Amino acid sequence: MPATVKKIGDKTRDTWLEQSYLIPVIKGLLITIRHLFSRRLVIEYPEQKKVLPPNYRGLHMLTRDEQGRPKCVACEMCSTACPADCIRIVAADGGWADSREKYPVKFEINELRCIFCGLCVEACPEDAIDMTDMHNLADYTRNDFIYDKERLLAVYDAYIKLHPEKARRADRPFKAMKHSSNFTVSDVEAANRNETKAH
Amino acid sequence: MEPFLPYIFMAVMLVVYLSSVPGMIIIERRLSAWLQYRVGPNRVGPFGLMQPMADALKFLSKEDIIPLHVKRWLYLFAPALMVFPAFFVIAVIPWGVLTLNGKEIFIQIAQTNIGILFILAISSLTVYSIVFGAWTSNKYALLGGLRASAQMISYELPMGLAVMSMIMMAGTLRLEGIVQYQMDTVWGLFQQPIGGLIFIITAFAETNRLPFDLPESEAELVGGYHTEYSSMKFAMFYMGEYCNMLTAASLITLLFLGGWHVPLVSSMGLEPLTVQIIQIGGFGLKVALIMLFFVWMRWTLPRFRYDQLMHLGWKWLIPLTLANIVLTAILMAIFR
């Protein structure tokens, strides 16, 4: 039995009705007029804010332990994991007075280099580095985007003030913290001001 | 009173047409947004109604750049030539008729016997503005200008031929006469469906609106013929485009939608003046609806490819209009 070949799509010319574009145009007009009566997919930003997903990856923060020290033990696993190479840590010996072997003297994250992949959070064995949902970062110079240890801790302080329930999170399902979209630059600035007042 | 009437009409019409340009801009921007699930400009003033004012202020206060490589007089002449015919053709567009002191007065600046010819002649001057603007500017603009000239020439033919069939039926070139003929019989679109449809299509092409905006085609040619224009000179191209749309919409209304004829209103037993004012309002409403249709169409269709444009113009519209004229002539010879 010879194989039957069915030609598909051998239409070389459109029909005259198709060539005249009339029917497609009317179809298109009906589609667009339907858009007129449907919901607007717009979030009018300063007034309305998008509800961010719970595992949103925004600005970093350095968490504190029970004594208020940074949890970080300066193991440099985050800076090793970082694909953008934006974390710089200077470690120092904790000494016998401190219960930690190492602690970070300097801990800097260049938020302009950061690609917000969250690998540092994944890598951290101490849950010392975590991410907030803050994404509306704005500043005047590039240097202002290099967040040092104090600023990252201030981010934590401001964040924890808004979400006290997030202070102890040993057994959480996600590495990244639950979020709230109310967290803004001004919160961090307020926390920074309180910090300087305390000193 | 009587000798001043044209001047009064002139003032009123100029104000109405000029102020409907910013109105159209805000309507187009809001409507286009709604058609795309957006909200459009809603910040300036209530519901964003002051947006055209803000735009105009911006245009007026922007730096006026004249590139060094352009032919200066041609560069400055082009935007003026865009606005001039757009406002010039308003002169012969009638809005309606008023009976004052027992005399019928057409609301029209200049009553001529060649109204429709005048409009076709003057409105085709627009292509010179585009070509001049394109010629002095740069290579992208030149491509836009070349497309514009080819497009306008090939679509002016079917436009004139489509009007021709309506002129044959009405037996006059006067626009008010054509409207009167439609009032006596039925609207032109029902008498000349093919002619009407083709006229509407060519009106899109003549005003360079999508799907016929090849002269501009911002995706390929930067901005087309007005690439090198900034501030108020760009705004004049913009104004000219909208004013051309207004005259095109008025023409469609006058030729094929019965002009100021409002069905049933004359048989309701109202006073003649009331009827006439309703009719003028009806004319405005029809023009406004066609303008909305222009916007609706623009945000529905993508741009034609150049060969598709030429194909549609020469292989479809011109033979169809010619056949339509012959058919009309035969039918007229048989039934009259």
Coordinates of C-alpha atoms in Angstrom, one line a residue:
Chain A
M1 CA 0.0 0.0 0.0
P2 CA 1.6 3.3 -1.0
A3 CA 1.9 5.9 1.6
T4 CA -0.5 8.7 1.3
V5 CA 1.1 12.1 1.7
K6 CA -1.2 14.7 3.1
K7 CA -0.1 18.2 2.4
I8 CA -0.4 20.5 5.3
G9 CA -0.2 24.2 4.8
D10 CA 0.1 24.2 1.1
K11 CA -2.1 27.2 0.7
T12 CA 0.1 29.6 -1.2
R13 CA -2.4 32.3 -1.6
D14 CA -4.9 33.8 0.8
T15 CA -8.5 33.9 -0.3
W16 CA -9.7 37.2 -1.6
L17 CA -11.6 37.8 1.6
E18 CA -8.4 37.4 3.6
Q19 CA -6.5 39.6 1.2
S20 CA -9.0 42.4 1.8
Y21 CA -8.2 42.4 5.5
L22 CA -11.8 43.2 6.3
I23 CA -12.8 40.3 8.5
P24 CA -9.5 40.3 10.5
V25 CA -9.9 44.0 11.1
I26 CA -13.4 43.6 12.4
K27 CA -12.2 40.7 14.6
G28 CA -9.4 42.9 16.0
L29 CA -11.7 45.8 16.7
L30 CA -13.9 43.5 18.7
I31 CA -11.0 42.3 20.7
T32 CA -9.8 45.8 21.6
I33 CA -13.2 47.0 22.5
R34 CA -13.5 44.1 24.9
H35 CA -10.3 45.4 26.6
L36 CA -12.1 48.7 27.3
F37 CA -14.5 47.0 29.7
S38 CA -12.1 44.8 31.6
R39 CA -10.0 45.3 34.6
R40 CA -7.0 47.7 34.5
L41 CA -3.7 45.9 35.1
V42 CA -2.1 48.9 36.7
I43 CA -0.8 49.5 40.2
E44 CA -0.6 53.3 40.7
Y45 CA 2.7 53.1 42.5
P46 CA 3.0 55.7 45.2
E47 CA -0.6 55.3 46.4
Q48 CA -0.9 51.5 45.7
K49 CA 1.8 49.0 46.3
K50 CA 2.3 45.6 44.9
V51 CA 1.9 42.8 47.4
L52 CA 5.2 41.1 47.3
P53 CA 5.7 37.4 47.4
P54 CA 6.8 36.0 50.8
N55 CA 10.2 34.9 49.6
Y56 CA 11.0 38.3 47.9
R57 CA 14.7 39.1 47.8
G58 CA 15.4 42.7 48.6
L59 CA 17.9 44.6 50.7
H60 CA 20.1 42.5 53.0
M61 CA 20.3 42.8 56.7
L62 CA 22.6 41.4 59.4
T63 CA 20.7 39.7 62.2
R64 CA 21.6 40.1 65.8
D65 CA 21.9 37.4 68.5
E66 CA 20.4 37.4 72.0
Q67 CA 23.1 39.8 73.2
G68 CA 22.6 42.2 70.4
R69 CA 25.9 41.3 68.6
P70 CA 25.9 40.4 64.9
K71 CA 25.3 36.7 64.5
C72 CA 27.9 36.6 61.8
V73 CA 31.0 34.5 62.5
A74 CA 33.0 35.9 59.6
C75 CA 33.2 32.5 57.9
E76 CA 33.1 34.2 54.5
M77 CA 30.8 31.5 53.1
C78 CA 28.5 34.2 51.8
S79 CA 31.3 36.1 50.0
T80 CA 32.5 32.9 48.6
A81 CA 29.1 31.9 47.3
C82 CA 28.4 35.4 45.9
P83 CA 28.5 35.3 42.1
A84 CA 28.6 39.1 41.9
D85 CA 31.5 39.3 44.4
C86 CA 29.9 42.1 46.2
I87 CA 30.5 41.1 49.9
R88 CA 33.6 42.1 51.6
I89 CA 34.4 40.8 55.1
V90 CA 37.3 41.6 57.4
A91 CA 37.4 39.0 60.2
A92 CA 39.1 39.3 63.6
D93 CA 39.8 37.0 66.4
G94 CA 36.9 37.0 69.0
G95 CA 39.2 36.3 71.9
W96 CA 38.4 34.4 75.0
A97 CA 36.2 37.2 76.4
D98 CA 33.9 36.8 73.5
S99 CA 32.3 33.4 73.1
R100 CA 33.0 33.5 69.4
E101 CA 36.2 32.5 67.6
K102 CA 35.8 35.0 64.8
Y103 CA 33.6 38.1 64.3
P104 CA 33.4 40.6 61.4
V105 CA 35.3 43.8 62.0
K106 CA 34.0 45.0 58.6
F107 CA 31.1 43.6 56.7
E108 CA 30.3 45.5 53.5
I109 CA 27.8 44.7 50.7
N110 CA 27.9 46.7 47.6
E111 CA 24.2 46.8 46.7
L112 CA 24.9 48.1 43.2
R113 CA 27.0 45.1 42.4
C114 CA 24.5 42.7 44.1
I115 CA 22.2 40.7 41.8
F116 CA 19.9 39.8 44.6
C117 CA 20.2 36.1 43.9
G118 CA 20.0 35.2 47.6
L119 CA 22.9 32.7 47.5
C120 CA 24.5 34.4 50.4
V121 CA 21.4 33.8 52.5
E122 CA 21.4 30.1 51.4
A123 CA 25.1 29.8 52.2
C124 CA 25.0 31.3 55.7
P125 CA 25.3 28.6 58.4
E126 CA 24.3 31.0 61.2
D127 CA 21.3 32.7 59.6
A128 CA 23.3 35.9 60.1
I129 CA 22.6 37.4 56.7
D130 CA 19.0 37.6 55.5
M131 CA 17.0 39.6 53.0
T132 CA 14.2 42.0 53.5
D133 CA 11.6 43.1 51.0
M134 CA 13.0 46.6 50.7
H135 CA 13.6 47.4 47.1
N136 CA 13.2 51.1 46.7
L137 CA 16.8 51.9 47.4
A138 CA 17.8 55.4 46.3
D139 CA 20.9 57.5 47.1
Y140 CA 23.1 60.3 45.8
T141 CA 26.4 58.6 45.2
R142 CA 27.7 55.1 44.3
N143 CA 29.6 55.0 47.6
D144 CA 26.3 55.4 49.4
F145 CA 25.2 52.0 48.1
I146 CA 28.1 50.2 49.9
Y147 CA 26.3 49.2 53.0
D148 CA 28.7 48.7 56.0
K149 CA 28.0 46.6 59.1
E150 CA 26.3 49.3 61.0
R151 CA 23.9 50.1 58.2
L152 CA 23.0 46.4 57.7
L153 CA 22.4 46.0 61.4
A154 CA 20.2 49.1 61.3
V155 CA 18.2 47.5 58.5
Y156 CA 17.7 44.6 60.8
D157 CA 16.6 46.8 63.7
A158 CA 14.1 48.7 61.6
Y159 CA 12.8 45.5 60.1
I160 CA 12.4 43.8 63.5
K161 CA 10.6 46.8 64.9
L162 CA 8.0 46.3 62.2
H163 CA 7.9 42.5 62.5
P164 CA 8.8 41.5 66.1
E165 CA 7.6 38.0 65.4
K166 CA 10.6 37.6 63.0
A167 CA 13.2 38.1 65.7
R168 CA 13.5 34.4 66.5
R169 CA 13.3 32.2 63.5
A170 CA 15.3 29.0 64.0
D171 CA 12.7 26.7 62.4
R172 CA 11.4 28.5 59.4
P173 CA 10.4 27.0 56.1
F174 CA 12.1 29.6 53.9
K175 CA 15.5 31.0 54.3
A176 CA 14.3 34.4 53.2
M177 CA 12.1 36.2 55.7
K178 CA 8.4 36.8 55.5
H179 CA 7.9 40.2 54.2
S180 CA 5.8 43.2 54.4
S181 CA 5.6 45.9 51.8
N182 CA 5.6 48.7 54.3
F183 CA 9.3 48.6 54.8
T184 CA 11.0 51.6 53.3
V185 CA 14.1 53.7 53.4
S186 CA 12.7 56.0 56.0
D187 CA 12.4 53.1 58.4
V188 CA 16.1 52.4 58.1
E189 CA 16.9 56.1 58.5
A190 CA 14.9 56.3 61.6
A191 CA 16.7 53.2 63.0
N192 CA 20.0 54.8 62.1
R193 CA 19.0 58.0 64.0
N194 CA 18.1 55.9 67.1
E195 CA 21.5 54.2 66.8
T196 CA 23.4 57.4 66.7
K197 CA 21.4 58.7 69.6
A198 CA 22.2 55.6 71.7
H199 CA 26.0 56.1 71.1
Chain B
M1 CA -25.3 91.5 10.9
E2 CA -25.4 89.7 7.6
P3 CA -22.0 90.7 6.2
F4 CA -20.2 89.9 9.5
L5 CA -21.6 86.3 9.6
P6 CA -18.6 84.7 7.8
Y7 CA -16.2 86.4 10.3
I8 CA -18.3 85.1 13.2
F9 CA -18.3 81.6 11.8
M10 CA -14.5 81.9 11.2
A11 CA -13.9 82.8 14.8
V12 CA -16.2 80.1 16.2
M13 CA -14.9 77.4 13.9
L14 CA -11.3 78.2 14.4
V15 CA -11.8 78.2 18.2
V16 CA -13.7 74.9 18.0
Y17 CA -11.2 73.1 15.8
L18 CA -8.2 74.5 17.6
S19 CA -9.5 73.5 21.0
S20 CA -10.6 70.1 19.9
V21 CA -7.0 69.2 19.1
P22 CA -5.9 69.1 22.7
G23 CA -9.2 67.5 23.5
M24 CA -8.4 64.8 21.0
I25 CA -4.9 64.3 22.4
I26 CA -6.2 63.6 25.9
I27 CA -9.0 61.4 24.6
E28 CA -6.6 59.5 22.4
R29 CA -4.1 59.0 25.3
R30 CA -6.7 57.9 27.8
L31 CA -8.6 55.7 25.3
S32 CA -5.4 54.0 24.0
A33 CA -4.5 53.3 27.6
W34 CA -7.9 51.7 28.3
L35 CA -7.7 49.6 25.2
Q36 CA -4.4 48.2 26.6
Y37 CA -5.5 47.5 30.2
R38 CA -3.7 50.7 31.3
V39 CA -5.1 53.9 32.9
G40 CA -3.3 56.6 31.0
P41 CA -2.3 60.1 32.1
N42 CA -4.4 60.8 35.2
R43 CA -2.2 63.0 37.3
V44 CA -2.5 66.5 35.9
G45 CA -5.8 68.1 37.0
P46 CA -9.0 66.2 37.5
F47 CA -9.0 62.9 35.6
G48 CA -5.8 64.1 33.9
L49 CA -7.8 66.6 31.8
M50 CA -5.0 69.2 32.1
Q51 CA -2.5 66.9 30.5
P52 CA -2.6 68.6 27.1
M53 CA -2.0 72.0 28.8
A54 CA 1.0 70.5 30.5
D55 CA 2.2 69.1 27.2
A56 CA 1.7 72.4 25.4
L57 CA 3.6 74.2 28.2
K58 CA 6.4 71.7 27.8
F59 CA 6.5 72.2 24.1
L60 CA 6.6 75.9 24.4
S61 CA 9.3 76.0 27.0
K62 CA 11.6 73.4 25.4
E63 CA 14.8 74.3 23.7
D64 CA 14.2 74.9 20.0
I65 CA 17.0 73.0 18.2
I66 CA 17.7 73.6 14.6
P67 CA 20.3 71.1 13.4
L68 CA 23.3 72.6 11.6
H69 CA 23.1 70.3 8.5
V70 CA 19.5 71.3 7.5
K71 CA 18.5 73.8 4.8
R72 CA 17.2 76.4 7.2
W73 CA 14.3 77.9 5.2
L74 CA 13.0 74.5 4.2
Y75 CA 13.3 73.1 7.7
L76 CA 11.3 76.1 9.1
F77 CA 8.8 76.0 6.2
A78 CA 7.8 72.3 6.6
P79 CA 5.9 72.5 9.9
A80 CA 4.1 75.7 8.8
L81 CA 3.0 74.0 5.6
M82 CA 1.6 71.1 7.8
V83 CA -0.6 73.4 9.8
F84 CA -1.7 75.7 7.0
P85 CA -3.7 73.3 4.8
A86 CA -5.1 71.6 7.8
F87 CA -6.7 74.9 8.9
F88 CA -7.3 76.2 5.4
V89 CA -9.8 73.4 4.5
I90 CA -12.0 74.2 7.4
A91 CA -13.2 77.2 5.4
V92 CA -15.5 75.2 3.2
I93 CA -16.8 72.6 5.7
P94 CA -20.4 73.3 6.6
W95 CA -21.8 72.5 10.0
G96 CA -25.4 72.9 9.4
V97 CA -28.0 75.4 8.4
L98 CA -29.8 78.1 10.4
T99 CA -33.0 80.0 9.5
L100 CA -32.6 83.6 10.7
N101 CA -35.2 86.2 9.7
G102 CA -36.6 83.8 7.2
K103 CA -33.3 83.4 5.4
E104 CA -31.4 80.1 5.3
I105 CA -27.8 80.6 6.3
F106 CA -25.2 77.8 6.0
I107 CA -22.8 77.7 8.9
Q108 CA -19.8 77.8 6.7
I109 CA -17.0 80.3 6.3
A110 CA -16.9 80.3 2.5
Q111 CA -19.6 79.0 0.2
T112 CA -18.0 77.7 -2.9
N113 CA -19.4 75.7 -5.8
I114 CA -16.4 73.4 -5.6
G115 CA -16.3 72.6 -1.9
I116 CA -15.2 69.0 -2.2
L117 CA -12.7 69.6 -4.9
F118 CA -11.2 72.4 -2.8
I119 CA -10.7 70.1 0.1
L120 CA -9.1 67.4 -2.0
A121 CA -6.8 69.9 -3.6
I122 CA -5.7 71.7 -0.4
S123 CA -5.4 68.7 1.9
S124 CA -3.0 67.0 -0.5
L125 CA -0.6 69.9 0.1
T126 CA 0.2 68.2 3.4
V127 CA 2.5 65.7 1.6
Y128 CA 4.8 68.6 0.6
S129 CA 5.3 69.5 4.3
I130 CA 6.2 65.9 5.1
V131 CA 8.6 65.6 2.1
F132 CA 10.3 69.0 2.9
G133 CA 10.7 68.1 6.5
A134 CA 12.1 64.7 5.5
W135 CA 14.4 66.1 2.8
T136 CA 16.2 68.5 5.1
S137 CA 16.6 66.2 8.1
N138 CA 18.4 62.9 7.9
K139 CA 18.3 59.4 6.3
Y140 CA 15.6 58.0 8.5
A141 CA 13.4 61.0 7.9
L142 CA 14.1 60.8 4.2
L143 CA 12.9 57.2 4.2
G144 CA 9.8 58.3 6.0
G145 CA 9.3 61.1 3.5
L146 CA 9.7 58.8 0.6
R147 CA 7.1 56.4 2.0
A148 CA 4.8 59.3 2.7
S149 CA 4.9 60.6 -0.8
A150 CA 4.4 57.2 -2.4
Q151 CA 1.6 56.5 0.1
M152 CA -0.3 59.7 -0.3
I153 CA -0.1 59.7 -4.1
S154 CA -1.4 56.2 -4.3
Y155 CA -4.2 56.7 -1.8
E156 CA -5.3 60.1 -3.1
L157 CA -6.4 58.3 -6.3
P158 CA -8.9 56.0 -4.7
M159 CA -10.0 58.7 -2.4
G160 CA -10.9 61.0 -5.2
L161 CA -12.6 58.1 -7.1
A162 CA -14.6 57.1 -4.1
V163 CA -15.8 60.7 -3.7
M164 CA -16.6 60.7 -7.4
S165 CA -19.3 58.1 -7.1
M166 CA -21.0 60.1 -4.4
I167 CA -20.7 63.3 -6.5
M168 CA -22.3 61.5 -9.4
M169 CA -25.3 60.5 -7.3
A170 CA -25.7 64.0 -5.8
G171 CA -25.0 65.8 -8.9
T172 CA -23.1 68.6 -7.2
L173 CA -19.7 69.5 -5.8
R174 CA -21.1 71.6 -3.0
L175 CA -20.8 69.9 0.3
E176 CA -24.1 71.4 1.5
G177 CA -25.7 70.2 -1.7
I178 CA -24.4 66.6 -1.1
V179 CA -25.8 66.7 2.4
Q180 CA -29.2 68.0 1.1
Y181 CA -29.3 65.1 -1.4
Q182 CA -28.7 62.6 1.4
M183 CA -31.5 64.3 3.5
D184 CA -33.8 63.9 0.6
T185 CA -32.9 60.2 0.1
V186 CA -30.8 58.1 2.5
W187 CA -27.3 58.4 4.0
G188 CA -24.4 58.0 1.5
L189 CA -23.1 54.9 3.2
F190 CA -26.3 53.0 2.3
Q191 CA -26.2 54.3 -1.3
Q192 CA -22.5 53.8 -1.8
P193 CA -21.3 51.1 0.6
I194 CA -18.1 50.4 -1.3
G195 CA -17.4 54.0 -2.0
G196 CA -17.9 54.9 1.7
L197 CA -15.8 52.1 3.0
I198 CA -12.9 52.9 0.6
F199 CA -13.2 56.6 1.4
I200 CA -12.8 55.8 5.1
I201 CA -9.8 53.5 4.4
T202 CA -8.2 56.2 2.3
A203 CA -8.9 58.8 5.0
F204 CA -6.9 56.8 7.4
A205 CA -4.0 56.7 4.8
E206 CA -4.2 60.4 4.0
T207 CA -4.0 61.4 7.7
N208 CA -1.1 59.0 8.2
R209 CA -2.9 57.2 11.0
L210 CA -2.3 53.5 11.8
P211 CA -2.4 51.1 10.1
F212 CA -1.0 53.6 7.5
D213 CA 1.5 55.4 9.6
L214 CA 4.5 54.3 7.5
P215 CA 5.8 57.9 7.2
E216 CA 6.3 58.0 10.9
S217 CA 6.8 54.3 11.8
E218 CA 8.6 55.0 15.0
A219 CA 9.7 51.4 15.4
E220 CA 11.9 51.5 12.3
L221 CA 12.6 55.1 11.4
V222 CA 13.1 56.8 14.8
G223 CA 10.3 59.3 14.2
G224 CA 10.0 59.3 10.5
Y225 CA 9.7 62.7 8.8
H226 CA 9.7 64.7 12.1
T227 CA 12.8 63.0 13.6
E228 CA 14.8 66.2 13.6
Y229 CA 12.0 68.4 14.9
S230 CA 11.8 69.5 18.5
S231 CA 9.7 71.7 20.7
M232 CA 6.9 73.7 19.1
K233 CA 7.8 72.7 15.5
F234 CA 7.2 69.1 16.4
A235 CA 4.0 70.2 18.1
M236 CA 2.9 71.8 14.9
F237 CA 3.3 68.5 13.0
Y238 CA 1.3 66.9 15.8
M239 CA -1.4 69.6 15.6
G240 CA -1.6 69.3 11.8
E241 CA -2.1 65.6 12.1
Y242 CA -5.0 65.9 14.5
C243 CA -6.5 68.8 12.5
N244 CA -6.3 66.6 9.4
M245 CA -8.1 63.9 11.3
L246 CA -10.8 66.4 12.1
T247 CA -11.3 67.4 8.5
A248 CA -11.2 63.8 7.4
A249 CA -13.9 62.9 10.0
S250 CA -16.0 65.9 8.9
L251 CA -15.7 64.8 5.3
I252 CA -16.7 61.3 6.1
T253 CA -19.7 62.6 7.9
L254 CA -20.7 65.1 5.2
L255 CA -20.3 62.7 2.3
F256 CA -21.4 59.4 3.7
L257 CA -23.1 59.8 7.1
G258 CA -25.7 62.4 6.1
G259 CA -23.9 65.4 7.4
W260 CA -26.1 67.2 9.9
H261 CA -29.1 65.0 9.1
V262 CA -30.6 63.5 12.3
P263 CA -33.2 60.9 11.5
L264 CA -36.8 61.5 12.7
V265 CA -36.0 64.9 14.2
S266 CA -37.7 66.9 11.5
S267 CA -40.9 64.9 11.8
M268 CA -41.3 65.5 15.5
G269 CA -43.0 68.8 15.1
L270 CA -40.4 71.0 16.8
E271 CA -39.6 74.6 15.9
P272 CA -37.3 74.9 12.8
L273 CA -34.6 76.6 14.8
T274 CA -34.6 73.9 17.5
V275 CA -34.4 71.2 14.8
Q276 CA -31.5 73.0 13.2
I277 CA -29.6 73.3 16.4
I278 CA -30.2 69.6 17.1
Q279 CA -28.9 68.9 13.6
I280 CA -25.7 70.9 14.3
G281 CA -25.2 68.9 17.5
G282 CA -25.8 65.7 15.5
F283 CA -23.1 66.7 13.1
G284 CA -20.7 67.3 16.0
L285 CA -21.6 64.0 17.5
K286 CA -21.0 62.1 14.2
V287 CA -17.6 63.7 13.8
A288 CA -16.7 62.9 17.4
L289 CA -17.7 59.3 17.0
I290 CA -15.6 59.0 13.8
M291 CA -12.7 60.5 15.7
L292 CA -13.1 57.8 18.4
F293 CA -13.2 55.2 15.6
F294 CA -9.9 56.6 14.3
V295 CA -8.4 56.1 17.8
W296 CA -10.0 52.7 18.2
M297 CA -8.6 51.6 14.9
R298 CA -5.1 52.9 15.7
W299 CA -4.8 50.9 18.8
T300 CA -6.1 47.8 17.2
L301 CA -4.1 47.3 14.1
P302 CA -0.4 46.9 13.5
R303 CA 1.4 48.9 10.7
F304 CA 1.2 47.6 7.1
R305 CA 4.3 46.4 5.5
Y306 CA 5.2 48.7 2.6
D307 CA 4.4 46.1 -0.1
Q308 CA 1.1 45.3 1.5
L309 CA 0.3 49.0 1.5
M310 CA 1.0 49.3 -2.2
H311 CA -0.8 46.1 -2.9
L312 CA -3.9 47.3 -1.1
G313 CA -3.8 50.7 -2.7
W314 CA -3.2 49.8 -6.4
K315 CA -4.6 46.3 -6.7
W316 CA -7.6 46.6 -4.5
L317 CA -8.8 50.1 -3.9
I318 CA -8.3 51.7 -7.3
P319 CA -9.9 48.8 -9.4
L320 CA -12.8 48.6 -6.8
T321 CA -13.5 52.4 -7.0
L322 CA -13.3 52.4 -10.8
A323 CA -15.7 49.4 -10.9
N324 CA -17.9 51.2 -8.4
I325 CA -18.0 54.3 -10.6
V326 CA -18.9 52.3 -13.7
L327 CA -21.6 50.4 -11.7
T328 CA -23.0 53.6 -10.3
A329 CA -23.1 55.2 -13.8
I330 CA -24.9 52.1 -15.3
L331 CA -27.4 52.0 -12.5
M332 CA -28.0 55.7 -12.7
A333 CA -28.6 55.4 -16.5
I334 CA -31.1 52.7 -16.0
F335 CA -33.1 54.0 -13.0
R336 CA -33.1 57.8 -13.8

